[in-house]
Coordinates of C-alpha atoms and ligand atoms in Angstrom, one line a residue:
M1 CA -0.7 8.1 0.3
S2 CA -4.1 7.2 1.8
R3 CA -4.7 4.6 4.4
I4 CA -8.1 3.4 3.4
V5 CA -10.1 5.8 1.3
P6 CA -9.4 5.4 -2.4
E7 CA -7.7 8.5 -3.8
K8 CA -10.4 9.0 -6.5
W9 CA -13.1 9.3 -3.9
M10 CA -11.4 12.4 -2.7
P11 CA -11.6 15.0 -5.5
A12 CA -9.5 18.1 -5.2
C13 CA -11.4 21.0 -3.5
Q14 CA -11.3 23.1 -0.4
M15 CA -13.3 21.6 2.5
K16 CA -13.6 23.1 6.0
G17 CA -14.2 20.1 8.1
I18 CA -15.7 16.6 8.7
I19 CA -18.8 15.8 10.6
T20 CA -19.2 12.3 11.8
H21 CA -22.6 10.5 12.2
W22 CA -24.4 7.2 12.6
N23 CA -27.4 6.5 10.5
A24 CA -29.5 5.4 13.5
G25 CA -30.4 2.4 11.4
A26 CA -29.2 -1.1 10.7
H27 CA -25.6 -2.3 10.1
K28 CA -25.7 -2.1 6.3
A29 CA -26.0 1.0 4.1
S30 CA -29.4 1.7 2.5
E31 CA -30.0 3.7 -0.7
L32 CA -31.3 6.5 1.5
D33 CA -28.2 6.5 3.6
K34 CA -26.0 6.8 0.5
E35 CA -27.8 10.0 -0.5
H36 CA -27.0 11.7 2.8
Y37 CA -23.3 10.9 3.5
H38 CA -20.1 11.0 1.4
L39 CA -18.6 8.0 3.1
L40 CA -20.4 5.2 4.9
I41 CA -18.9 2.5 7.1
E42 CA -20.7 -0.8 7.7
D43 CA -20.4 -3.0 10.9
D44 CA -17.5 -5.0 9.5
G45 CA -15.6 -1.9 8.5
R46 CA -16.6 -2.1 4.8
L47 CA -16.3 1.4 3.3
I48 CA -19.0 2.5 0.9
R49 CA -19.1 5.6 -1.2
G50 CA -22.1 7.8 -1.0
D51 CA -24.0 9.1 -4.0
H52 CA -22.6 12.6 -3.8
E53 CA -19.0 13.6 -4.4
I54 CA -17.3 15.4 -1.6
S55 CA -17.0 18.4 -3.9
D56 CA -20.8 18.5 -4.2
N57 CA -20.7 20.1 -0.8
L58 CA -18.5 23.0 -1.8
N59 CA -21.7 24.9 -2.3
T60 CA -25.2 23.8 -1.4
G61 CA -27.2 26.4 -3.2
D62 CA -28.1 24.1 -6.1
G63 CA -29.6 21.4 -3.9
D64 CA -27.1 18.8 -5.2
Y65 CA -25.2 17.8 -2.1
A66 CA -25.1 15.3 0.7
A67 CA -27.4 16.7 3.4
H68 CA -26.0 15.3 6.6
T69 CA -26.2 18.1 9.2
R70 CA -28.9 20.7 9.7
G71 CA -27.5 24.1 8.7
C72 CA -24.0 22.8 8.3
N73 CA -23.4 21.1 5.0
T74 CA -21.5 23.7 3.0
G75 CA -17.8 22.8 3.1
Y76 CA -18.4 19.8 5.4
I77 CA -17.8 16.2 4.6
G78 CA -20.3 13.7 6.0
V79 CA -19.0 10.4 7.3
S80 CA -21.4 7.9 8.8
L81 CA -21.4 4.6 10.7
M82 CA -24.2 2.2 9.9
C83 CA -25.5 1.4 13.4
M84 CA -27.5 2.3 16.4
G85 CA -31.1 2.0 15.1
N86 CA -33.5 2.2 18.1
A87 CA -30.7 3.2 20.4
V88 CA -31.6 5.4 23.4
Q89 CA -29.2 7.9 24.9
S90 CA -30.4 7.8 28.5
P91 CA -30.7 5.4 30.1
A92 CA -28.2 4.0 27.6
Y93 CA -29.6 1.4 25.3
Y94 CA -27.6 0.4 22.2
G95 CA -30.3 -1.3 20.3
K96 CA -30.1 -4.2 17.8
W97 CA -27.3 -2.8 15.8
P98 CA -24.7 -1.3 18.2
M99 CA -21.7 0.5 16.9
T100 CA -18.8 -2.0 16.5
K101 CA -15.2 -1.3 17.4
K102 CA -14.3 -2.0 13.8
Q103 CA -16.5 0.8 12.7
W104 CA -15.0 3.2 15.2
E105 CA -11.4 2.3 14.3
T106 CA -12.2 2.5 10.6
M107 CA -13.8 5.9 11.0
A108 CA -10.5 7.2 12.5
L109 CA -8.6 6.0 9.5
V110 CA -11.1 7.5 7.1
C111 CA -10.9 10.9 8.9
A112 CA -7.1 10.8 8.9
D113 CA -7.2 10.3 5.2
L114 CA -9.6 13.2 4.7
C115 CA -7.6 15.5 7.0
E116 CA -4.5 14.8 5.1
R117 CA -6.1 15.1 1.7
Y118 CA -7.9 18.3 2.5
Q119 CA -5.5 19.8 5.0
I120 CA -8.1 19.8 7.7
P121 CA -6.7 20.3 11.2
V122 CA -7.9 17.9 13.9
S123 CA -9.8 20.2 16.2
P124 CA -13.3 20.3 17.8
T125 CA -14.5 22.8 15.1
T126 CA -13.1 20.9 12.2
V127 CA -13.4 17.2 13.0
L128 CA -16.5 16.6 15.1
G129 CA -19.5 14.4 15.8
H130 CA -23.0 15.5 14.8
G131 CA -23.7 15.7 18.6
E132 CA -20.9 18.2 19.0
V133 CA -22.1 20.6 16.3
G134 CA -24.3 22.6 18.7
K135 CA -21.5 23.0 21.3
Y136 CA -18.6 23.8 19.0
L137 CA -20.1 25.4 15.9
G138 CA -23.1 27.0 17.6
I139 CA -25.7 25.4 15.3
P140 CA -28.3 23.6 17.4
Q141 CA -29.1 20.0 16.3
R142 CA -32.2 18.9 18.1
G143 CA -31.0 16.2 20.5
K144 CA -28.5 14.6 18.2
W145 CA -25.8 12.5 20.0
D146 CA -24.3 10.6 17.0
P147 CA -21.8 9.1 16.8
L148 CA -20.7 9.8 20.3
A149 CA -21.6 6.8 22.4
L150 CA -19.4 3.7 22.6
P151 CA -21.2 0.5 23.7
W152 CA -17.8 -0.9 25.0
R153 CA -17.2 2.2 27.1
P154 CA -20.6 3.2 28.4
E155 CA -19.0 5.4 31.1
L156 CA -17.9 8.0 28.6
G157 CA -20.1 10.9 28.0
M158 CA -20.7 12.4 24.5
Y159 CA -18.0 15.1 24.6
A160 CA -15.4 12.7 26.1
V161 CA -16.1 10.4 23.2
G162 CA -15.5 13.3 20.8
E163 CA -12.1 14.0 22.4
L164 CA -11.2 10.4 22.3
F165 CA -12.1 10.2 18.6
R166 CA -9.9 13.2 17.7
D167 CA -7.0 11.5 19.6
E168 CA -7.6 8.4 17.5
V169 CA -7.4 10.5 14.3
R170 CA -4.2 12.2 15.5
K171 CA -2.7 8.8 16.3
A172 CA -3.6 7.5 12.8
L173 CA -2.0 10.6 11.3
S174 CA 1.2 10.3 13.3
D175 CA 1.4 6.5 12.7
T176 CA 1.9 7.0 9.0
N177 CA 4.0 10.1 9.4
T178 CA 6.5 8.4 11.7
L179 CA 6.5 5.0 10.2
P180 CA 7.9 4.5 6.7
T181 CA 5.3 4.0 4.0
K182 CA 5.2 0.6 2.3
D183 CA 7.4 1.8 -0.6
E184 CA 10.0 3.2 1.7
R185 CA 10.3 0.3 4.0
T186 CA 13.2 -2.1 4.0
P187 CA 11.5 -5.5 3.6
V188 CA 12.5 -8.5 5.7
N189 CA 11.7 -12.1 5.0
I190 CA 10.4 -13.8 8.0
L191 CA 10.9 -17.5 8.3
V192 CA 9.8 -19.9 11.0
N193 CA 12.1 -22.9 11.2
G194 CA 13.2 -22.2 7.7
V195 CA 9.7 -21.9 6.2
D196 CA 8.6 -18.5 4.8
L197 CA 5.8 -17.0 6.8
G198 CA 4.6 -15.0 3.8
V199 CA 4.0 -11.8 5.7
D200 CA 5.2 -8.2 5.1
G201 CA 8.0 -7.8 7.6
Y202 CA 10.2 -4.7 7.6
L203 CA 12.9 -3.0 9.4
L204 CA 12.3 -0.1 11.7
D205 CA 15.1 1.3 13.8
A206 CA 17.0 -2.0 13.6
N207 CA 14.0 -3.9 14.7
T208 CA 12.1 -6.3 12.4
L209 CA 8.4 -5.7 12.6
A210 CA 5.7 -8.0 11.4
P211 CA 2.0 -8.4 11.7
V212 CA 1.4 -10.1 15.0
R213 CA -1.5 -12.4 14.1
P214 CA 0.1 -14.7 11.6
L215 CA 3.3 -14.6 13.7
A216 CA 1.4 -15.7 16.8
K217 CA -0.3 -18.5 14.9
A218 CA 3.0 -19.8 13.5
L219 CA 4.5 -19.8 17.0
D220 CA 1.6 -21.4 18.7
A221 CA 0.9 -18.3 20.8
V222 CA -2.7 -17.4 21.6
I223 CA -3.6 -13.7 21.6
T224 CA -6.0 -12.9 24.4
N225 CA -6.3 -9.2 24.1
V226 CA -4.8 -6.0 22.5
D227 CA -4.9 -2.5 23.7
E228 CA -3.4 0.7 22.4
Y229 CA 0.2 -0.2 23.1
K230 CA 0.4 -3.9 24.0
V231 CA -0.7 -7.3 22.8
Y232 CA -1.4 -9.9 25.5
F233 CA -0.9 -13.5 24.7
V234 CA -0.4 -17.0 26.1
S235 CA 3.0 -18.4 25.1
P236 CA 3.5 -22.0 24.1
D237 CA 4.7 -22.8 27.6
N238 CA 1.3 -21.6 28.8
Q239 CA 2.5 -18.3 30.4
R240 CA 0.6 -15.1 30.2
R241 CA 2.8 -12.6 28.5
E242 CA 2.7 -9.2 26.7
A243 CA 4.6 -7.4 24.0
L244 CA 4.7 -3.9 22.7
Y245 CA 2.3 -3.5 19.8
L246 CA 2.4 -0.9 17.1
N247 CA -0.7 -0.2 15.1
H248 CA 0.2 0.6 11.6
A249 CA -2.7 1.5 9.3
G250 CA -5.0 -0.8 11.2
V251 CA -2.7 -3.8 11.4
G252 CA -1.0 -4.7 14.7
H253 CA 2.8 -5.2 14.4
V254 CA 5.3 -6.5 16.9
S255 CA 9.0 -6.8 17.1
V256 CA 9.6 -10.3 15.8
R257 CA 12.7 -10.8 18.0
D258 CA 10.8 -9.7 21.1
F259 CA 7.7 -11.7 20.4
A260 CA 9.7 -14.8 19.4
T261 CA 11.9 -14.7 22.5
K262 CA 8.8 -14.5 24.7
C263 CA 7.5 -17.6 22.9
G264 CA 10.7 -19.4 23.9
K265 CA 12.3 -19.2 20.4
D266 CA 15.6 -17.8 19.1
V267 CA 16.1 -15.7 16.0
Q268 CA 18.8 -15.8 13.4
W269 CA 19.4 -12.7 11.3
D270 CA 21.0 -12.9 7.9
A271 CA 21.9 -9.4 6.9
K272 CA 22.9 -10.3 3.4
S273 CA 19.5 -11.7 2.4
H274 CA 17.5 -9.6 4.9
T275 CA 16.0 -12.7 6.4
L276 CA 15.0 -13.3 10.0
N277 CA 14.6 -17.0 10.9
V278 CA 12.7 -17.9 14.0
V279 CA 14.1 -21.2 15.3
S280 CA 13.5 -23.4 18.3
R281 CA 15.9 -22.7 21.1
G282 CA 18.8 -25.1 21.4
P283 CA 19.5 -26.9 24.6
A284 CA 20.6 -24.7 27.5
F285 CA 24.1 -25.3 28.8
Ligands
ZN301 ZN1 -26.1 12.8 12.3

């Protein structure tokens, strides 16, 4: 069950690893970009299929393959972010088309799908940035540093970014391994004052989870920030609050009961119809 990459884009074959890149260009994929990478990710997270099949890189002797890494294309999948044209490594300058967080997050999901499909372990020699190929595979790459600089975390060096990325991929893999897949979930209807919110709520360990953004909107809460584990928001009574946040395949989920309570609401659970109704709190006695 893939997260983001269509199954038919991942033909059966044996691949050794994934090398990630940026195109050092603009935010949208050009025809030339599509020749060089199997999967391309634009600034808004849009995923584009390159001209070559992944299986074209099984062997490169025939010249029909995606040439993404000098001396290291055989058995390696090339994934690239469309960004960082004119960027300079030192002193750091991110140029007109800096890498976006959306691209970075999407790339982790893409790599998680590829790791699962091709049984590729998440390690520095099997899931790595172009800029790490010299260090971990011993194949020099002439000053390459892609895609290992994060404009929102300029303090991190190239190899630290590589580690961080592998952590993101592991997290994406464990998210779907521990959380039920969509087909296995027990769905829950989420109502707010009796009106169906129209979101995919589901049960996890006796907690009802739902996507946080539509829920916050319906409850007049304003999300101010999210990090790895928490969502920060301003509740309707104008208090700064936070709730645990679970990223599931790119969508942030919260416990409806927890979030609603922090917004000053009560919840009513109807076990028979699997419905959770968020209601205004009655008068306190
Ligand atoms: Zn590259």
